[in-house]
Structures are given as structure tokens and as C-alpha cells.
Amino acid sequence: MNDLATRLGAEDLIGEYAERIDEDRLEEWPDLFADPCRYLVISRSNHEAGMRQGVMYAASRGMLLDRVFSIRRANLFEPHRYRHAIGPIRFKSIEGDVAVVNAHFIVARIMQDGLTSLFATGRYLDRIDISRVPFRFQERIVVLDSDKIDTLLAIPL
């Protein structure tokens, strides 16, 4: 696979990820991950300390599906939406069929009454399976800039 095709495939995956969350297509969100996979939301200081668990964790697509099920049926939280701004996307390496890619993000939270606020900032540390199209995340670590994590974190970042 040439570098341009790899770059475009990874950018498409990252963009599709944000769109599925922002447009409340959460049932389609787990399809962007390989199985097994790793999804982790963690504070920067805990990540730098080498901790492997965070405020949101999944080790398989099944666990991601459970997360969506709990959002839809079990969790009680004030209705809200996200809007992602992502970039720049930086390729760190390609190791066989895995691209190591990082990107910065800002997520705004939009409440039901229209109030919009900055919800989270940080970076994505991705390992992307590029062995077949469409690409899939093998690992997505969401490293939050702040140690203070809003208790309303229910929807994936």
C-alpha cells in the first residue's frame, strides 16, 4: 500500500469515528474497531505514569457494544451531543500492517438547551490495522489534557 493510500485511509477512519459519535450513530461506532481491540480514556498524568486503566476501557468490540447498550438503556444522564475538531493527524511509524498515528482533539459538548461548552481536549494515540480496507483501530488511547474529568463523561470521546 502506498503512503498516500495509507494516509487517506487513516484520515477517513479518524473522521468517520468523530462523525459517528457526533451524529449519534453510536451503534455503528464499534464497527470501526478490530477484534480484539483496546479503547482507553485516561488522564495525561495517569498515562505518563504508565497506568493501563482509565475512566473508560474496553478490550473487545463486545465491550464497546456493551458500552453503547448501557448508554442507550441503563445510564441516566442529561441528554447532550459532542462536536469534535481533530488535527493535525501525524504518522509516527508503520510497523508491518499497523500504522501508529497521533492526533490532537477538542470536543465541545452541546446540551439539550443549546448551551455549548468546551468539554475535553487531548490527543489520540492510535494503532490502526492497515492490512485491509477499510482500516480499523486496533488501539485507541484517548489521553485527556486535564486530570479533572467531568462526571458526565458517558459518550465515548
PDB file of C-alpha atoms in Angstrom:
ATOM      1  CA  MET A   1       0.000   0.000   0.000  1.00  0.00           C
ATOM      2  CA  ASN A   2       1.429   3.391  -0.920  1.00  0.00           C
ATOM      3  CA  ASP A   3       1.883   6.198   1.574  1.00  0.00           C
ATOM      4  CA  LEU A   4      -0.927   8.346   0.146  1.00  0.00           C
ATOM      5  CA  ALA A   5      -3.445   5.494   0.285  1.00  0.00           C
ATOM      6  CA  THR A   6      -2.390   4.727   3.870  1.00  0.00           C
ATOM      7  CA  ARG A   7      -2.685   8.365   4.899  1.00  0.00           C
ATOM      8  CA  LEU A   8      -6.104   8.784   3.267  1.00  0.00           C
ATOM      9  CA  GLY A   9      -7.392   5.528   4.776  1.00  0.00           C
ATOM     10  CA  ALA A  10      -6.285   6.521   8.278  1.00  0.00           C
ATOM     11  CA  GLU A  11      -7.715  10.038   7.905  1.00  0.00           C
ATOM     12  CA  ASP A  12     -11.016   8.554   6.710  1.00  0.00           C
ATOM     13  CA  LEU A  13     -11.160   6.217   9.729  1.00  0.00           C
ATOM     14  CA  ILE A  14     -10.439   9.038  12.170  1.00  0.00           C
ATOM     15  CA  GLY A  15     -13.014  11.302  10.512  1.00  0.00           C
ATOM     16  CA  GLU A  16     -15.642   8.556  10.453  1.00  0.00           C
ATOM     17  CA  TYR A  17     -15.015   7.909  14.149  1.00  0.00           C
ATOM     18  CA  ALA A  18     -15.835  11.519  15.056  1.00  0.00           C
ATOM     19  CA  GLU A  19     -18.835  11.638  12.723  1.00  0.00           C
ATOM     20  CA  ARG A  20     -20.441   8.518  14.180  1.00  0.00           C
ATOM     21  CA  ILE A  21     -20.153   9.920  17.698  1.00  0.00           C
ATOM     22  CA  ASP A  22     -21.141  13.494  16.815  1.00  0.00           C
ATOM     23  CA  GLU A  23     -24.160  12.392  14.753  1.00  0.00           C
ATOM     24  CA  ASP A  24     -25.358   9.996  17.492  1.00  0.00           C
ATOM     25  CA  ARG A  25     -24.685   6.892  15.399  1.00  0.00           C
ATOM     26  CA  LEU A  26     -23.198   5.120  18.402  1.00  0.00           C
ATOM     27  CA  GLU A  27     -24.461   1.685  17.347  1.00  0.00           C
ATOM     28  CA  GLU A  28     -22.085   1.962  14.353  1.00  0.00           C
ATOM     29  CA  TRP A  29     -19.117   3.155  16.427  1.00  0.00           C
ATOM     30  CA  PRO A  30     -17.808  -0.324  17.468  1.00  0.00           C
ATOM     31  CA  ASP A  31     -17.585  -1.336  13.786  1.00  0.00           C
ATOM     32  CA  LEU A  32     -14.551   0.949  13.471  1.00  0.00           C
ATOM     33  CA  PHE A  33     -12.518  -1.345  15.741  1.00  0.00           C
ATOM     34  CA  ALA A  34     -10.798  -4.654  15.079  1.00  0.00           C
ATOM     35  CA  ASP A  35     -11.488  -7.516  17.467  1.00  0.00           C
ATOM     36  CA  PRO A  36      -9.745  -7.772  19.834  1.00  0.00           C
ATOM     37  CA  CYS A  37      -9.052  -4.095  20.330  1.00  0.00           C
ATOM     38  CA  ARG A  38      -8.219  -1.669  23.097  1.00  0.00           C
ATOM     39  CA  TYR A  39     -10.083   1.565  23.825  1.00  0.00           C
ATOM     40  CA  LEU A  40      -8.986   3.663  26.768  1.00  0.00           C
ATOM     41  CA  VAL A  41      -9.836   7.159  28.014  1.00  0.00           C
ATOM     42  CA  ILE A  42      -7.213   8.285  30.530  1.00  0.00           C
ATOM     43  CA  SER A  43      -5.826  11.484  32.021  1.00  0.00           C
ATOM     44  CA  ARG A  44      -2.444  12.695  30.848  1.00  0.00           C
ATOM     45  CA  SER A  45      -0.788  12.288  34.247  1.00  0.00           C
ATOM     46  CA  ASN A  46      -2.062   8.708  34.634  1.00  0.00           C
ATOM     47  CA  HIS A  47      -0.945   7.876  31.090  1.00  0.00           C
ATOM     48  CA  GLU A  48       2.518   9.336  31.739  1.00  0.00           C
ATOM     49  CA  ALA A  49       2.690   7.301  34.968  1.00  0.00           C
ATOM     50  CA  GLY A  50       2.179   4.153  32.879  1.00  0.00           C
ATOM     51  CA  MET A  51      -1.250   3.267  34.202  1.00  0.00           C
ATOM     52  CA  ARG A  52      -3.213   0.956  31.917  1.00  0.00           C
ATOM     53  CA  GLN A  53      -6.757   1.598  33.186  1.00  0.00           C
ATOM     54  CA  GLY A  54      -8.706   4.795  32.824  1.00  0.00           C
ATOM     55  CA  VAL A  55     -12.188   6.217  33.181  1.00  0.00           C
ATOM     56  CA  MET A  56     -13.428   4.306  30.130  1.00  0.00           C
ATOM     57  CA  TYR A  57     -11.950   0.999  28.994  1.00  0.00           C
ATOM     58  CA  ALA A  58     -12.746  -1.763  26.518  1.00  0.00           C
ATOM     59  CA  ALA A  59     -10.678  -4.734  25.356  1.00  0.00           C
ATOM     60  CA  SER A  60     -13.010  -6.046  22.628  1.00  0.00           C
ATOM     61  CA  ARG A  61     -15.732  -4.975  20.236  1.00  0.00           C
ATOM     62  CA  GLY A  62     -18.173  -6.770  22.526  1.00  0.00           C
ATOM     63  CA  MET A  63     -17.198  -4.447  25.366  1.00  0.00           C
ATOM     64  CA  LEU A  64     -17.702  -1.464  23.042  1.00  0.00           C
ATOM     65  CA  LEU A  65     -21.164  -2.773  22.139  1.00  0.00           C
ATOM     66  CA  ASP A  66     -21.937  -3.135  25.858  1.00  0.00           C
ATOM     67  CA  ARG A  67     -20.904   0.498  26.331  1.00  0.00           C
ATOM     68  CA  VAL A  68     -23.365   1.610  23.645  1.00  0.00           C
ATOM     69  CA  PHE A  69     -26.109  -0.573  25.132  1.00  0.00           C
ATOM     70  CA  SER A  70     -25.565   0.964  28.573  1.00  0.00           C
ATOM     71  CA  ILE A  71     -25.630   4.491  27.108  1.00  0.00           C
ATOM     72  CA  ARG A  72     -28.942   3.770  25.404  1.00  0.00           C
ATOM     73  CA  ARG A  73     -30.664   1.717  28.100  1.00  0.00           C
ATOM     74  CA  ALA A  74     -29.007   1.818  31.505  1.00  0.00           C
ATOM     75  CA  ASN A  75     -27.110   5.058  32.125  1.00  0.00           C
ATOM     76  CA  LEU A  76     -29.006   8.092  33.338  1.00  0.00           C
ATOM     77  CA  PHE A  77     -27.517  11.388  32.214  1.00  0.00           C
ATOM     78  CA  GLU A  78     -28.679  14.692  30.842  1.00  0.00           C
ATOM     79  CA  PRO A  79     -29.042  14.434  27.052  1.00  0.00           C
ATOM     80  CA  HIS A  80     -26.163  16.049  25.182  1.00  0.00           C
ATOM     81  CA  ARG A  81     -24.105  15.812  22.000  1.00  0.00           C
ATOM     82  CA  TYR A  82     -20.464  16.282  21.076  1.00  0.00           C
ATOM     83  CA  ARG A  83     -18.732  18.072  18.237  1.00  0.00           C
ATOM     84  CA  HIS A  84     -15.139  17.045  17.522  1.00  0.00           C
ATOM     85  CA  ALA A  85     -12.400  19.143  15.962  1.00  0.00           C
ATOM     86  CA  ILE A  86      -9.422  16.922  15.125  1.00  0.00           C
ATOM     87  CA  GLY A  87      -6.000  17.651  13.759  1.00  0.00           C
ATOM     88  CA  PRO A  88      -3.316  17.565  12.749  1.00  0.00           C
ATOM     89  CA  ILE A  89      -3.002  13.846  12.069  1.00  0.00           C
ATOM     90  CA  ARG A  90       0.612  12.713  12.435  1.00  0.00           C
ATOM     91  CA  PHE A  91       2.010   9.386  11.286  1.00  0.00           C
ATOM     92  CA  LYS A  92       4.633   8.164  13.742  1.00  0.00           C
ATOM     93  CA  SER A  93       5.512   4.854  12.088  1.00  0.00           C
ATOM     94  CA  ILE A  94       4.281   1.907  10.105  1.00  0.00           C
ATOM     95  CA  GLU A  95       5.112  -1.446  11.659  1.00  0.00           C
ATOM     96  CA  GLY A  96       4.053  -4.199   9.261  1.00  0.00           C
ATOM     97  CA  ASP A  97       0.269  -3.928   8.923  1.00  0.00           C
ATOM     98  CA  VAL A  98      -0.087  -1.372  11.733  1.00  0.00           C
ATOM     99  CA  ALA A  99       0.135   2.404  11.380  1.00  0.00           C
ATOM    100  CA  VAL A 100       0.938   4.340  14.546  1.00  0.00           C
ATOM    101  CA  VAL A 101      -0.896   7.648  14.289  1.00  0.00           C
ATOM    102  CA  ASN A 102      -1.413  10.553  16.711  1.00  0.00           C
ATOM    103  CA  ALA A 103      -3.846  13.461  16.513  1.00  0.00           C
ATOM    104  CA  HIS A 104      -4.951  16.301  18.769  1.00  0.00           C
ATOM    105  CA  PHE A 105      -8.625  16.922  19.509  1.00  0.00           C
ATOM    106  CA  ILE A 106     -11.033  19.392  21.029  1.00  0.00           C
ATOM    107  CA  VAL A 107     -14.552  18.261  21.920  1.00  0.00           C
ATOM    108  CA  ALA A 108     -17.408  20.687  22.547  1.00  0.00           C
ATOM    109  CA  ARG A 109     -20.444  19.492  24.487  1.00  0.00           C
ATOM    110  CA  ILE A 110     -23.869  20.727  23.384  1.00  0.00           C
ATOM    111  CA  MET A 111     -26.604  20.389  25.986  1.00  0.00           C
ATOM    112  CA  GLN A 112     -30.278  19.940  25.169  1.00  0.00           C
ATOM    113  CA  ASP A 113     -30.968  23.622  25.951  1.00  0.00           C
ATOM    114  CA  GLY A 114     -28.317  24.648  23.385  1.00  0.00           C
ATOM    115  CA  LEU A 115     -25.613  25.620  25.881  1.00  0.00           C
ATOM    116  CA  THR A 116     -22.269  24.772  24.306  1.00  0.00           C
ATOM    117  CA  SER A 117     -19.048  24.423  26.274  1.00  0.00           C
ATOM    118  CA  LEU A 118     -15.544  23.118  25.833  1.00  0.00           C
ATOM    119  CA  PHE A 119     -15.773  19.575  27.217  1.00  0.00           C
ATOM    120  CA  ALA A 120     -12.395  17.950  26.601  1.00  0.00           C
ATOM    121  CA  THR A 121      -9.027  18.452  24.935  1.00  0.00           C
ATOM    122  CA  GLY A 122      -6.273  15.960  24.407  1.00  0.00           C
ATOM    123  CA  ARG A 123      -4.734  13.614  21.906  1.00  0.00           C
ATOM    124  CA  TYR A 124      -5.493  10.312  20.272  1.00  0.00           C
ATOM    125  CA  LEU A 125      -2.769   7.677  20.260  1.00  0.00           C
ATOM    126  CA  ASP A 126      -3.829   5.163  17.637  1.00  0.00           C
ATOM    127  CA  ARG A 127      -2.649   1.835  16.323  1.00  0.00           C
ATOM    128  CA  ILE A 128      -4.523   1.250  13.070  1.00  0.00           C
ATOM    129  CA  ASP A 129      -4.784  -2.069  11.229  1.00  0.00           C
ATOM    130  CA  ILE A 130      -3.964  -1.205   7.616  1.00  0.00           C
ATOM    131  CA  SER A 131      -3.950  -4.795   6.329  1.00  0.00           C
ATOM    132  CA  ARG A 132      -7.347  -4.378   4.646  1.00  0.00           C
ATOM    133  CA  VAL A 133      -9.698  -1.620   3.586  1.00  0.00           C
ATOM    134  CA  PRO A 134     -11.494  -0.116   5.367  1.00  0.00           C
ATOM    135  CA  PHE A 135      -8.909   0.325   8.111  1.00  0.00           C
ATOM    136  CA  ARG A 136      -9.821  -0.429  11.729  1.00  0.00           C
ATOM    137  CA  PHE A 137      -8.492   0.698  15.095  1.00  0.00           C
ATOM    138  CA  GLN A 138      -6.507  -1.945  16.943  1.00  0.00           C
ATOM    139  CA  GLU A 139      -5.996   0.511  19.766  1.00  0.00           C
ATOM    140  CA  ARG A 140      -7.248   3.995  20.520  1.00  0.00           C
ATOM    141  CA  ILE A 141      -5.929   5.657  23.645  1.00  0.00           C
ATOM    142  CA  VAL A 142      -7.661   8.951  24.396  1.00  0.00           C
ATOM    143  CA  VAL A 143      -5.272  10.977  26.550  1.00  0.00           C
ATOM    144  CA  LEU A 144      -7.084  13.879  28.204  1.00  0.00           C
ATOM    145  CA  ASP A 145      -5.072  17.015  28.930  1.00  0.00           C
ATOM    146  CA  SER A 146      -6.780  17.524  32.277  1.00  0.00           C
ATOM    147  CA  ASP A 147      -6.812  15.347  35.373  1.00  0.00           C
ATOM    148  CA  LYS A 148     -10.255  16.741  36.157  1.00  0.00           C
ATOM    149  CA  ILE A 149     -12.694  14.563  34.225  1.00  0.00           C
ATOM    150  CA  ASP A 150     -16.336  15.615  34.022  1.00  0.00           C
ATOM    151  CA  THR A 151     -18.698  13.131  35.668  1.00  0.00           C
ATOM    152  CA  LEU A 152     -20.987  13.493  32.633  1.00  0.00           C
ATOM    153  CA  LEU A 153     -18.485  11.517  30.532  1.00  0.00           C
ATOM    154  CA  ALA A 154     -20.829   8.834  29.216  1.00  0.00           C
ATOM    155  CA  ILE A 155     -20.405   9.032  25.450  1.00  0.00           C
ATOM    156  CA  PRO A 156     -17.042   7.928  24.021  1.00  0.00           C
ATOM    157  CA  LEU A 157     -14.589  10.662  23.148  1.00  0.00           C
TER     158      LEU A 157
END
